[in-house]
Short mmCIF file of C-alpha atoms in Angstrom, two decimals:
data_model
loop_
_atom_site.label_atom_id
_atom_site.label_comp_id
_atom_site.label_asym_id
_atom_site.label_seq_id
_atom_site.Cartn_x
_atom_site.Cartn_y
_atom_site.Cartn_z
CA UNK A 1 -0.68 13.96 2.46
CA UNK A 2 -2.96 14.14 5.47
CA UNK A 3 -4.98 16.84 3.76
CA UNK A 4 -5.72 14.41 0.94
CA UNK A 5 -6.86 11.73 3.36
CA UNK A 6 -9.18 14.07 5.23
CA UNK A 7 -10.79 15.60 2.15
CA UNK A 8 -14.55 14.95 1.99
CA UNK A 9 -14.36 13.44 -1.51
CA UNK A 10 -12.35 10.55 -0.04
CA UNK A 11 -14.59 9.91 2.99
CA UNK A 12 -16.14 6.67 1.79
CA UNK A 13 -13.10 5.46 -0.10
CA UNK A 14 -10.47 6.19 2.52
CA UNK A 15 -10.56 2.38 2.94
CA UNK A 16 -7.04 2.01 4.08
CA UNK A 17 -6.37 4.49 1.30
CA UNK A 18 -5.89 1.84 -1.39
CA UNK A 19 -8.95 2.09 -3.61
CA UNK A 20 -8.98 5.71 -4.73
CA UNK A 21 -5.55 6.80 -3.54
CA UNK A 22 -3.58 4.86 -6.16
CA UNK A 23 -2.98 7.73 -8.55
CA UNK A 24 -1.48 9.89 -5.80
CA UNK A 25 0.65 7.14 -4.31
CA UNK A 26 2.09 5.81 -7.56
CA UNK A 27 3.09 9.04 -9.26
CA UNK A 28 6.64 9.20 -7.91
CA UNK A 29 7.65 5.61 -8.59
CA UNK A 30 6.18 5.71 -12.10
CA UNK A 31 8.70 8.41 -12.93
CA UNK A 32 11.65 6.35 -11.65
CA UNK A 33 10.78 2.67 -11.92
CA UNK A 34 14.26 1.16 -12.15
CA UNK A 35 15.13 0.75 -8.47
CA UNK A 36 12.65 2.18 -5.98
CA UNK A 37 14.09 3.82 -2.89
CA UNK A 38 12.63 2.00 0.13
CA UNK A 39 12.58 5.30 2.01
CA UNK A 40 10.12 6.78 -0.49
CA UNK A 41 7.90 3.87 -1.53
CA UNK A 42 4.24 3.78 -0.46
CA UNK A 43 4.10 0.42 1.31
CA UNK A 44 0.85 -1.34 2.17
CA UNK A 45 1.66 -4.51 4.14
CA UNK A 46 4.50 -6.42 5.75
CA UNK A 47 4.77 -10.08 6.74
CA UNK A 48 7.38 -12.63 7.69
CA UNK A 49 8.08 -16.08 6.28
CA UNK A 50 10.68 -18.09 8.14
CA UNK A 51 13.73 -15.86 8.46
CA UNK A 52 12.58 -13.51 5.69
CA UNK A 53 10.46 -10.36 5.86
CA UNK A 54 8.44 -9.29 2.81
CA UNK A 55 6.81 -5.93 2.07
CA UNK A 56 4.53 -4.91 -0.80
CA UNK A 57 3.38 -1.55 -2.09
CA UNK A 58 2.86 0.83 -4.97
CA UNK A 59 3.72 0.17 -8.61
CA UNK A 60 4.24 -3.57 -8.09
CA UNK A 61 6.85 -3.06 -5.38
CA UNK A 62 7.97 -6.21 -3.56
CA UNK A 63 10.98 -6.31 -1.25
CA UNK A 64 12.58 -9.02 0.89
CA UNK A 65 14.92 -8.73 3.86
CA UNK A 66 16.84 -11.61 5.41
CA UNK A 67 18.57 -9.59 8.13
CA UNK A 68 15.58 -8.28 10.13
CA UNK A 69 15.09 -5.21 7.99
CA UNK A 70 18.63 -3.85 7.85
CA UNK A 71 18.91 -4.36 4.08
CA UNK A 72 16.25 -4.92 1.43
CA UNK A 73 16.34 -6.64 -1.95
CA UNK A 74 13.75 -5.74 -4.61
CA UNK A 75 11.98 -8.69 -6.24
CA UNK A 76 10.75 -8.24 -9.78
CA UNK A 77 7.13 -8.87 -10.68
CA UNK A 78 5.44 -8.39 -14.01
CA UNK A 79 3.09 -5.81 -12.50
CA UNK A 80 2.82 -2.07 -12.02
CA UNK A 81 -0.37 -2.28 -9.95
CA UNK A 82 -0.70 -1.25 -6.33
CA UNK A 83 -0.05 -4.39 -4.26
CA UNK A 84 -2.17 -4.29 -1.12
CA UNK A 85 -1.60 -7.47 0.90
CA UNK A 86 0.78 -10.39 1.34
CA UNK A 87 0.51 -13.46 3.57
CA UNK A 88 2.48 -16.68 4.04
CA UNK A 89 1.20 -19.97 5.41
CA UNK A 90 4.75 -21.15 6.15
CA UNK A 91 8.30 -20.39 5.03
CA UNK A 92 7.57 -21.62 1.49
CA UNK A 93 3.98 -20.85 0.55
CA UNK A 94 2.74 -17.29 0.14
CA UNK A 95 0.19 -15.19 -1.74
CA UNK A 96 0.08 -11.49 -2.57
CA UNK A 97 -2.78 -9.48 -4.05
CA UNK A 98 -3.46 -5.99 -5.35
CA UNK A 99 -5.48 -3.78 -7.64
CA UNK A 100 -6.85 -4.89 -11.02
CA UNK A 101 -7.43 -8.42 -9.67
CA UNK A 102 -3.68 -8.88 -9.26
CA UNK A 103 -2.57 -12.09 -7.55
CA UNK A 104 0.76 -13.92 -7.31
CA UNK A 105 1.65 -17.17 -5.53
CA UNK A 106 5.02 -18.51 -4.40
CA UNK A 107 5.83 -22.05 -3.32
CA UNK A 108 9.57 -21.59 -2.83
CA UNK A 109 9.78 -18.94 -0.14
CA UNK A 110 9.64 -15.99 -2.51
CA UNK A 111 12.37 -17.01 -4.94
CA UNK A 112 9.77 -17.01 -7.70
CA UNK A 113 6.19 -15.75 -7.91
CA UNK A 114 3.64 -17.11 -10.37
CA UNK A 115 0.80 -14.91 -11.57
CA UNK A 116 -2.73 -16.19 -10.97
CA UNK A 117 -5.40 -15.21 -13.50
CA UNK A 118 -8.77 -14.76 -11.81
CA UNK A 119 -10.94 -15.37 -14.85
CA UNK A 120 -14.21 -15.63 -12.94
CA UNK A 121 -14.18 -12.03 -11.66
CA UNK A 122 -16.65 -9.92 -13.61
CA UNK A 123 -14.46 -6.81 -13.54
CA UNK A 124 -10.88 -5.91 -12.76
CA UNK A 125 -11.32 -5.34 -9.04
CA UNK A 126 -9.26 -4.08 -6.13
CA UNK A 127 -8.26 -6.96 -3.87
CA UNK A 128 -7.62 -5.58 -0.40
CA UNK A 129 -6.55 -8.40 1.92
CA UNK A 130 -5.48 -12.04 1.66
CA UNK A 131 -5.19 -14.59 4.47
CA UNK A 132 -4.38 -18.28 4.70
CA UNK A 133 -6.89 -20.24 6.78
CA UNK A 134 -5.15 -23.61 6.40
CA UNK A 135 -2.66 -25.25 4.05
CA UNK A 136 -5.40 -25.58 1.44
CA UNK A 137 -7.84 -22.77 2.27
CA UNK A 138 -7.40 -19.06 1.53
CA UNK A 139 -9.69 -16.05 1.49
CA UNK A 140 -9.43 -12.65 -0.22
CA UNK A 141 -11.66 -9.61 0.32
CA UNK A 142 -11.94 -6.47 -1.75
CA UNK A 143 -13.97 -3.55 -2.97
CA UNK A 144 -17.78 -3.54 -3.16
CA UNK A 145 -18.21 -6.61 -0.95
CA UNK A 146 -15.97 -8.91 -2.96
CA UNK A 147 -15.06 -12.21 -1.28
CA UNK A 148 -13.22 -15.01 -3.08
CA UNK A 149 -12.02 -18.28 -1.58
CA UNK A 150 -9.77 -21.17 -2.55
CA UNK A 151 -9.69 -24.74 -1.24
CA UNK A 152 -6.68 -25.93 -3.28
CA UNK A 153 -3.87 -23.66 -2.03
CA UNK A 154 -4.74 -20.84 -4.42
CA UNK A 155 -4.85 -22.74 -7.71
CA UNK A 156 -8.56 -22.05 -8.30
CA UNK A 157 -10.90 -19.48 -6.76
CA UNK A 158 -14.63 -18.96 -6.41
CA UNK A 159 -16.70 -15.89 -5.54
CA UNK A 160 -18.85 -15.98 -2.40
CA UNK A 161 -21.86 -13.86 -1.46
CA UNK A 162 -21.77 -12.48 2.06
CA UNK A 163 -25.36 -11.25 1.99
CA UNK A 164 -28.67 -12.40 0.54
CA UNK A 165 -29.49 -8.77 -0.23
CA UNK A 166 -27.61 -6.12 -2.19
CA UNK A 167 -24.24 -5.46 -0.53
CA UNK A 168 -21.61 -3.08 -1.89
CA UNK A 169 -19.56 -2.14 1.16
CA UNK A 170 -15.79 -2.28 0.73
CA UNK A 171 -14.16 -4.99 2.85
CA UNK A 172 -10.75 -4.25 4.32
CA UNK A 173 -9.63 -6.93 6.72
CA UNK A 174 -9.88 -10.62 7.59
CA UNK A 175 -9.57 -11.91 11.16
CA UNK A 176 -9.35 -15.71 11.42
CA UNK A 177 -10.76 -17.17 14.65
CA UNK A 178 -10.82 -20.68 16.05
CA UNK A 179 -14.59 -20.61 15.61
CA UNK A 180 -14.65 -19.07 12.13
CA UNK A 181 -13.77 -15.94 10.17
CA UNK A 182 -14.56 -12.26 10.75
CA UNK A 183 -14.59 -9.70 7.94
CA UNK A 184 -14.69 -5.95 8.54
CA UNK A 185 -15.28 -2.98 6.27
CA UNK A 186 -16.96 0.32 5.70
CA UNK A 187 -20.25 1.46 7.28
CA UNK A 188 -19.48 -0.48 10.46
CA UNK A 189 -19.51 -3.79 8.60
CA UNK A 190 -18.81 -6.88 10.72
CA UNK A 191 -19.50 -10.25 9.07
CA UNK A 192 -18.96 -13.73 10.51
CA UNK A 193 -18.88 -17.26 9.13
CA UNK A 194 -18.61 -20.24 11.44
CA UNK A 195 -15.99 -22.93 10.89
CA UNK A 196 -18.63 -25.53 10.05
CA UNK A 197 -20.86 -23.23 8.03
CA UNK A 198 -21.04 -22.13 4.41
CA UNK A 199 -23.09 -18.98 5.01
CA UNK A 200 -22.20 -15.53 6.31
CA UNK A 201 -24.12 -13.46 8.83
CA UNK A 202 -23.97 -9.75 9.58
CA UNK A 203 -23.37 -8.65 13.17
CA UNK A 204 -24.76 -5.28 14.25
CA UNK A 205 -22.22 -2.77 15.56
CA UNK A 206 -22.69 0.65 17.17
CA UNK A 207 -20.26 2.25 14.71
CA UNK A 208 -21.37 3.50 11.29
CA UNK A 209 -17.99 4.66 10.01
CA UNK A 210 -15.42 2.47 8.29
CA UNK A 211 -13.65 -0.30 10.15
CA UNK A 212 -10.22 -0.53 8.53
CA UNK A 213 -9.04 -3.49 10.54
CA UNK A 214 -9.40 -5.78 13.48
CA UNK A 215 -7.04 -7.64 15.77
CA UNK A 216 -7.41 -10.32 18.42
CA UNK A 217 -6.32 -9.54 21.95
CA UNK A 218 -6.24 -11.69 25.04
CA UNK A 219 -9.09 -13.96 26.13
CA UNK A 220 -11.10 -13.88 22.88
CA UNK A 221 -11.17 -10.08 22.82
CA UNK A 222 -11.58 -8.52 19.39
CA UNK A 223 -10.52 -4.93 18.73
CA UNK A 224 -11.93 -3.07 15.71
CA UNK A 225 -10.53 0.27 14.57
CA UNK A 226 -11.40 2.93 12.04
CA UNK A 227 -11.89 6.65 11.47
CA UNK A 228 -11.61 9.52 13.96
CA UNK A 229 -9.71 7.49 16.53
CA UNK A 230 -12.48 4.91 16.79
CA UNK A 231 -11.56 1.71 18.66
CA UNK A 232 -14.20 -0.78 19.74
CA UNK A 233 -13.63 -3.81 21.94
CA UNK A 234 -15.88 -6.85 22.19
CA UNK A 235 -15.69 -10.30 23.72
CA UNK A 236 -15.96 -12.37 20.59
CA UNK A 237 -17.57 -15.45 22.10
CA UNK A 238 -18.89 -16.91 18.90
CA UNK A 239 -20.58 -20.18 19.79
CA UNK A 240 -20.88 -23.35 17.73
CA UNK A 241 -23.70 -24.56 15.56
CA UNK A 242 -24.92 -23.13 12.29
CA UNK A 243 -23.38 -19.69 12.67
CA UNK A 244 -24.70 -19.35 16.21
CA UNK A 245 -23.57 -15.99 17.61
CA UNK A 246 -24.18 -14.55 21.02
CA UNK A 247 -25.20 -10.92 21.09
CA UNK A 248 -21.98 -8.95 21.27
CA UNK A 249 -21.44 -6.03 23.60
CA UNK A 250 -19.14 -3.32 22.25
CA UNK A 251 -17.10 -0.92 24.37
CA UNK A 252 -15.59 2.19 22.81
CA UNK A 253 -12.00 2.91 23.82
CA UNK A 254 -10.79 6.50 23.94
CA UNK A 255 -7.67 6.49 21.76
CA UNK A 256 -6.81 10.07 22.80
CA UNK A 257 -6.49 10.99 19.11
CA UNK A 258 -9.01 11.97 16.45
CA UNK A 259 -7.11 10.64 13.47
CA UNK A 260 -7.78 7.71 11.17
CA UNK A 261 -6.37 4.47 12.58
CA UNK A 262 -4.55 2.61 9.84
CA UNK A 263 -3.05 -0.52 11.42
CA UNK A 264 -2.68 -2.51 14.63
CA UNK A 265 -0.31 -5.18 15.94
CA UNK A 266 -0.40 -7.40 18.99
CA UNK A 267 2.96 -7.58 20.76
CA UNK A 268 4.37 -10.73 22.32
CA UNK A 269 3.58 -9.17 25.70
CA UNK A 270 -0.10 -9.09 24.75
CA UNK A 271 -0.25 -5.30 24.40
CA UNK A 272 -1.96 -3.86 21.32
CA UNK A 273 -0.39 -1.03 19.33
CA UNK A 274 -2.60 1.03 17.02
CA UNK A 275 -1.16 3.44 14.45
CA UNK A 276 -2.83 6.53 12.98
CA UNK A 277 -2.29 8.94 10.11
CA UNK A 278 -0.80 11.48 12.51
CA UNK A 279 2.42 9.50 13.08
CA UNK A 280 1.25 8.21 16.46
CA UNK A 281 1.72 4.75 17.97
CA UNK A 282 -1.10 4.22 20.47
CA UNK A 283 -0.24 1.54 23.05
CA UNK A 284 -3.14 -0.21 24.78
CA UNK A 285 -2.21 -2.26 27.84
CA UNK A 286 -4.21 -3.09 30.96
CA UNK A 287 -7.03 -0.78 29.83
CA UNK A 288 -4.64 2.18 29.63
CA UNK A 289 -3.53 4.26 26.64
CA UNK A 290 -0.08 5.72 26.05
CA UNK A 291 1.20 7.38 22.89
CA UNK A 292 4.60 7.50 21.20
CA UNK A 293 5.55 9.46 18.10
CA UNK A 294 6.86 7.45 15.14
CA UNK A 295 8.96 8.39 12.13
CA UNK A 296 6.62 6.77 9.59
CA UNK A 297 3.56 8.59 8.25
CA UNK A 298 0.47 6.36 8.35
CA UNK A 299 1.86 2.96 9.31
CA UNK A 300 0.29 0.14 7.27
CA UNK A 301 2.36 -2.81 8.51
CA UNK A 302 4.64 -3.74 11.39
CA UNK A 303 6.73 -6.63 12.69
CA UNK A 304 8.10 -7.12 16.19
CA UNK A 305 11.89 -7.48 16.24
CA UNK A 306 14.03 -8.54 19.21
CA UNK A 307 14.94 -6.07 21.95
CA UNK A 308 11.53 -4.34 22.09
CA UNK A 309 11.73 -2.92 18.58
CA UNK A 310 9.02 -2.56 15.94
CA UNK A 311 9.82 -2.46 12.24
CA UNK A 312 7.18 -0.29 10.53
CA UNK A 313 6.24 0.47 6.92
CA UNK A 314 3.82 3.07 5.63
CA UNK A 315 3.07 5.87 3.22
CA UNK A 316 6.64 6.86 2.56
CA UNK A 317 9.12 4.19 3.44
CA UNK A 318 9.90 2.53 6.74
CA UNK A 319 11.27 3.08 10.22
CA UNK A 320 11.78 1.50 13.63
CA UNK A 321 10.33 2.20 17.05
CA UNK A 322 11.85 1.24 20.38
CA UNK A 323 9.29 0.64 23.12
#
């Protein structure tokens, strides 16, 4: 598996592995589609909604747990596409997205999911991440610079341009801020839109590889992570006005690994945990790094459980980590 990820032909598209990795990831579940084994499914994201935890993944896989991950119930969707992201605004309202412009919405806490047809998209595109910004506003990013937004709780969607010039960089993550929204992607892409603005601006970064995600730390600190153990920290003091942005200073953090970083979570304690494709959990606390081995290959989602435990999902199933 790691050999596939590191192969040169996948360098640009490694993009959290979802754009060009689908054929590899879906092969096993296509053979046995009746009841996927959660220990073998390629999962892509995990989120909670009230007392429930939801995970999505390959071949239209959607599971729900109501006992903190001890048991999982498969939920049926009319889809065999790779599902890439799921997010809930509250215990009732959620959205999931995936390849081939796949989108489903629930308004009853996941009891039922209604398919959304995105008629305005020119092609069947890979949707990579979805996030609620408010009860009415949502945003989705995807391949080749795709950004679509909704202002009516996901009923209708419109495409937005993030650049006045040609832009075809894949976008992988959305980081909502009090002052606006940050998008990250390949080629060191960092894009910001202020809360009171309708236009996007590009922020220069010292990194030219792919940013696969970002996460907020303490005191307006933003952490960006990507290939070859790359972690960058900046004080994201985005000021008001028409997309006014102070010049950002970036500090590279030595992750002590040279692997691709696939996911990060902020713990209740304020510590940040990064995960790589070498089965490492990289803890960052008080400017210090410590590493623990995990049982999941390439973690793509995590949720903090009671008693200092992380529930993790990734390339082949799930696991837990005590810290």
